[in-house]
XYZ file of N, CA and C in Angstrom:
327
model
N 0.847 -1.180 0.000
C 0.000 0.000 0.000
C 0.891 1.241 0.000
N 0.380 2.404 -0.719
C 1.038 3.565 -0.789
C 0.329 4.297 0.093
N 1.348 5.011 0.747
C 1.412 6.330 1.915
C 1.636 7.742 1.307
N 0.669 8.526 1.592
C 1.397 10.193 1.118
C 1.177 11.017 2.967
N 1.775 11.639 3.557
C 1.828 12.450 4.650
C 2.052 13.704 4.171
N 1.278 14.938 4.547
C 1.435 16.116 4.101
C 1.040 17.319 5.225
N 2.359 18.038 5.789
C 2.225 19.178 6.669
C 1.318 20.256 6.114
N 0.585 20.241 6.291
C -0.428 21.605 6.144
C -0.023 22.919 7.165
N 0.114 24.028 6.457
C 0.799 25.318 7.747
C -0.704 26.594 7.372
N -1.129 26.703 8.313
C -2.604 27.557 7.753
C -1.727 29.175 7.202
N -2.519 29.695 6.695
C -2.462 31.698 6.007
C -2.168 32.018 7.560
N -1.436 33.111 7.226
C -1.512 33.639 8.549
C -2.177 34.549 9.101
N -3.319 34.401 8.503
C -4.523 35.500 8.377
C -5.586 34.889 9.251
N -5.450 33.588 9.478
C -6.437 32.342 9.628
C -5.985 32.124 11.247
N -6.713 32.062 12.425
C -6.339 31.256 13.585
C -6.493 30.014 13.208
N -5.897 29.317 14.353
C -5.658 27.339 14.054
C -6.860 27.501 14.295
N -7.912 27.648 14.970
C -9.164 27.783 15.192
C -9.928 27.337 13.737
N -9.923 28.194 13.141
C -10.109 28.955 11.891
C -9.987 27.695 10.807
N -8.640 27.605 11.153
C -7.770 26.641 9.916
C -8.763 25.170 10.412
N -8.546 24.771 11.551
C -9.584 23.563 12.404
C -10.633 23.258 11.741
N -11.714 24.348 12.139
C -12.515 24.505 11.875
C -13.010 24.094 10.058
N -12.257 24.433 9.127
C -12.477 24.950 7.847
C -11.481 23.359 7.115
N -10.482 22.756 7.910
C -10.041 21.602 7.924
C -11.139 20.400 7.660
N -11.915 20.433 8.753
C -12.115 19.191 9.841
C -13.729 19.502 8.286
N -14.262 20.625 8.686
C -15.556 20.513 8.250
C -15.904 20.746 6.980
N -15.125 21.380 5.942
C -15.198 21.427 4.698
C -14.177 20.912 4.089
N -13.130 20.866 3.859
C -11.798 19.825 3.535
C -11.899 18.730 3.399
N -12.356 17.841 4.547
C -12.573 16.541 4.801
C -13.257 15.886 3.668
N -14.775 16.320 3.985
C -15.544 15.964 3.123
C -14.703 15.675 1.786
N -14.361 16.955 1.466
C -13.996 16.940 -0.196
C -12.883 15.421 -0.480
N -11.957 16.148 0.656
C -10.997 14.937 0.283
C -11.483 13.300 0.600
N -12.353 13.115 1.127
C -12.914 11.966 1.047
C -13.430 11.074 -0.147
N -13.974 12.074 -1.250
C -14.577 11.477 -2.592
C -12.940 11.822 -3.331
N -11.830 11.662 -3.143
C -10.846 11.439 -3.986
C -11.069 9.967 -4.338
N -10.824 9.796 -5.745
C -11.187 8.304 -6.037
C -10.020 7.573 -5.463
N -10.038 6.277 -5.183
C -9.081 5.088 -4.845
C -8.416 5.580 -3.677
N -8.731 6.476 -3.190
C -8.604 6.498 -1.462
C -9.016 5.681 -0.746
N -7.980 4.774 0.050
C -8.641 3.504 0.454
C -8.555 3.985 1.861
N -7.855 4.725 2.630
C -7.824 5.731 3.932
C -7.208 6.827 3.712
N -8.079 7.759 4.846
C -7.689 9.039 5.136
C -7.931 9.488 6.178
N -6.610 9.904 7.272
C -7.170 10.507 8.324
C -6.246 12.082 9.057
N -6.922 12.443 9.475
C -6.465 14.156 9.245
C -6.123 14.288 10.715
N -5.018 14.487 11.190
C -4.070 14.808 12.361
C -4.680 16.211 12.847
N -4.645 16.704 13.487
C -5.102 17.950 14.463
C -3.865 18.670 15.852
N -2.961 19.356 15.080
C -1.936 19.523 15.774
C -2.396 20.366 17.121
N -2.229 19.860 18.381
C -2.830 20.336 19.298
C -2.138 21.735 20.245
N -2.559 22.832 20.057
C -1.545 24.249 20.267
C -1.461 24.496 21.573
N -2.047 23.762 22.506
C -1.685 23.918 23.940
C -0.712 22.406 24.466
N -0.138 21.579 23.629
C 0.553 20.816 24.029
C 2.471 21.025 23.689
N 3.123 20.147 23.511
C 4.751 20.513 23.828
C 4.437 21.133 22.088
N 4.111 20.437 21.188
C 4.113 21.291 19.594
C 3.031 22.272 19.455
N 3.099 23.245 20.233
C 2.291 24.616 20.408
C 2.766 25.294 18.914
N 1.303 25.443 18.518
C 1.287 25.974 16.870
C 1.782 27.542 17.051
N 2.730 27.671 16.139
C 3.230 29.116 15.974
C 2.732 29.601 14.689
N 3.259 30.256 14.131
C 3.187 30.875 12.733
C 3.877 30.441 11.811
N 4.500 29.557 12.623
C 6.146 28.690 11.071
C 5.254 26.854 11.059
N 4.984 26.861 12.472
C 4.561 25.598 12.828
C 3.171 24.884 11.969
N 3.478 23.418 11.328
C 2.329 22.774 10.926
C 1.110 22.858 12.242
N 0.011 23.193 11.151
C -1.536 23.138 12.232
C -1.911 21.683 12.097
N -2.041 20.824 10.906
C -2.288 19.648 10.352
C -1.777 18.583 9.926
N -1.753 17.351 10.116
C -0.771 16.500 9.359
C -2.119 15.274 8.839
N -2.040 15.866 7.717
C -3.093 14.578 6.638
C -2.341 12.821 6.063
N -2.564 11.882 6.223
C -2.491 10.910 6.067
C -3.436 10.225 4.794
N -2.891 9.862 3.630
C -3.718 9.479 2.436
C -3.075 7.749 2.036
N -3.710 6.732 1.989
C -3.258 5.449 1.756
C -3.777 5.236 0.360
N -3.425 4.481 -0.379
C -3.958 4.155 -1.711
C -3.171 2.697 -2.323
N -3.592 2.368 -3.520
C -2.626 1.250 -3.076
C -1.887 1.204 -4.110
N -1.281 2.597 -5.032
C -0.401 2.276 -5.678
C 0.142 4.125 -5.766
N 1.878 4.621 -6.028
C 1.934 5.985 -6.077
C 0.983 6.049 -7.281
N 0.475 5.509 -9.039
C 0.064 5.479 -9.840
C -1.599 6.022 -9.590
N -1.776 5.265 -8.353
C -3.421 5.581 -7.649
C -3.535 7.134 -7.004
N -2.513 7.640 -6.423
C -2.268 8.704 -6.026
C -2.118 9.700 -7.099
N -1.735 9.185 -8.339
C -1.268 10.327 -9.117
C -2.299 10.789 -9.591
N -3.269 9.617 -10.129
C -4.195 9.702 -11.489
C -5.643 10.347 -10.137
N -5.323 10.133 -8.827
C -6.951 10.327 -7.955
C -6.442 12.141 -7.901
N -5.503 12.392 -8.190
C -4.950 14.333 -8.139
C -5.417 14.773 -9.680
N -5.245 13.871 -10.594
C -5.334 14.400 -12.092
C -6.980 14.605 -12.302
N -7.837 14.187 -11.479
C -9.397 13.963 -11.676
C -9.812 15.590 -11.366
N -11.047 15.579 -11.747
C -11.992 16.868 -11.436
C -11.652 17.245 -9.986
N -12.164 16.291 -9.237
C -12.001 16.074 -7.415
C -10.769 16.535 -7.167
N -9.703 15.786 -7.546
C -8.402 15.927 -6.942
C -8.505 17.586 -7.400
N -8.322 18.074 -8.312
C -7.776 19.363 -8.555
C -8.418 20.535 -8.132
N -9.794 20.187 -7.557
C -10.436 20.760 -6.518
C -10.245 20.233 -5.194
N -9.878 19.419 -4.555
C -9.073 19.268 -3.229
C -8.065 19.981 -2.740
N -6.700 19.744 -4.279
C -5.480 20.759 -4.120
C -5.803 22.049 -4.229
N -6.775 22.793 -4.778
C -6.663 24.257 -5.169
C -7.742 24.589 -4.091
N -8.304 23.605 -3.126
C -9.397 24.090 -1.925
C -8.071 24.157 -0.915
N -7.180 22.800 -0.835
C -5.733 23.396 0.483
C -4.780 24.783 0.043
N -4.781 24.796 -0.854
C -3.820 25.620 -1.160
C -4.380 26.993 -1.390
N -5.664 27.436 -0.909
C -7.001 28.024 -0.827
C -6.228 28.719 0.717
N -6.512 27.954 1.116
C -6.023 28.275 2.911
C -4.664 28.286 3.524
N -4.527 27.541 3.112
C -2.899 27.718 3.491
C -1.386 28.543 2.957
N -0.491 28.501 4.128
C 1.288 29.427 3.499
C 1.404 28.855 3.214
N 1.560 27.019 3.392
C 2.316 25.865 2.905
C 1.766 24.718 3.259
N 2.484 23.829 2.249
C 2.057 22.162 2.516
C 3.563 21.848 1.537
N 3.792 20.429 2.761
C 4.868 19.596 2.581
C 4.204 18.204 1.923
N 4.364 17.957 1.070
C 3.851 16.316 0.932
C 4.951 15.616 0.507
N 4.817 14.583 1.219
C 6.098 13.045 1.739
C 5.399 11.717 1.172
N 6.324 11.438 0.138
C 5.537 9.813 0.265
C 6.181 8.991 0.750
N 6.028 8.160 1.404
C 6.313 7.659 2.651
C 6.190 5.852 2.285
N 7.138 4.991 2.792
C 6.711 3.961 2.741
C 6.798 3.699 4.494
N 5.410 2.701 4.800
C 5.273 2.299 6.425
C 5.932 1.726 6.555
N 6.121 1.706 7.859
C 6.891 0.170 8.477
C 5.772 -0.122 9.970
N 5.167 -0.900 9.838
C 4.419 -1.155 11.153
C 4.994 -1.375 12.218
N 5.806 -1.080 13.367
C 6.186 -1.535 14.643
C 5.436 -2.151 16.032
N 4.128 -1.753 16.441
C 3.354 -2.288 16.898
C 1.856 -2.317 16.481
N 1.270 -3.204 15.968
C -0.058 -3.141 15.713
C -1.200 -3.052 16.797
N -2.372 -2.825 16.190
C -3.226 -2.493 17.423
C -3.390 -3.113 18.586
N -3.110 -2.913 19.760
C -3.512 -4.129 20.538
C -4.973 -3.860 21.393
């Protein structure tokens, strides 16, 4: 299975509030009907803990599984995808995207 991880850093116009908010409840959705998304789950960087969100600092860390980079490429080239990317990049200074291969170390217990 293919992994993509991607730091999301909100506008700095935007509180994490803001960015949260506009994340969790309109974002989501969208990125959910990306085709051949087999998981997706959206991190919530928490600003009163030791990674207290600054202005340089990621607000978000998105998690996308699929099961090939080929599945990833062609689910960005669609109608959806190119309205997903141009809805993050809507809100945000920056995004990092990593493709990532897992390594499982402990599974659920």
């Amino acid at each position: 299975m293919f992994k993509a991880v991607i730091l999301l850093t909100r506008r700095a116009d935007l509180t994490h509030q803001q960015f949260a908010d506009w994340w969790l409840a309109e974002h989501a959705p969208l990125a959910a009907q990306l085709p051949g998304v087999r998981r997706l789950c959206f991190n919530l960087v928490d600003p009163t803990g030791d990674t207290a969100v600054d202005d340089a600092a990621p607000d978000g860390v998105s998690e996308l599984w699929f099961d090939s980079k080929a599945d990833f490429e062609a689910a960005y080239a669609t109608e959806i995808g190119m309205a997903v990317a141009a809805d993050s990049m809507a809100h945000l200074a920056s995004r990092v995207r990593m493709l990532v291969t897992e390594h499982e170390v402990v599974a659920e217990r």
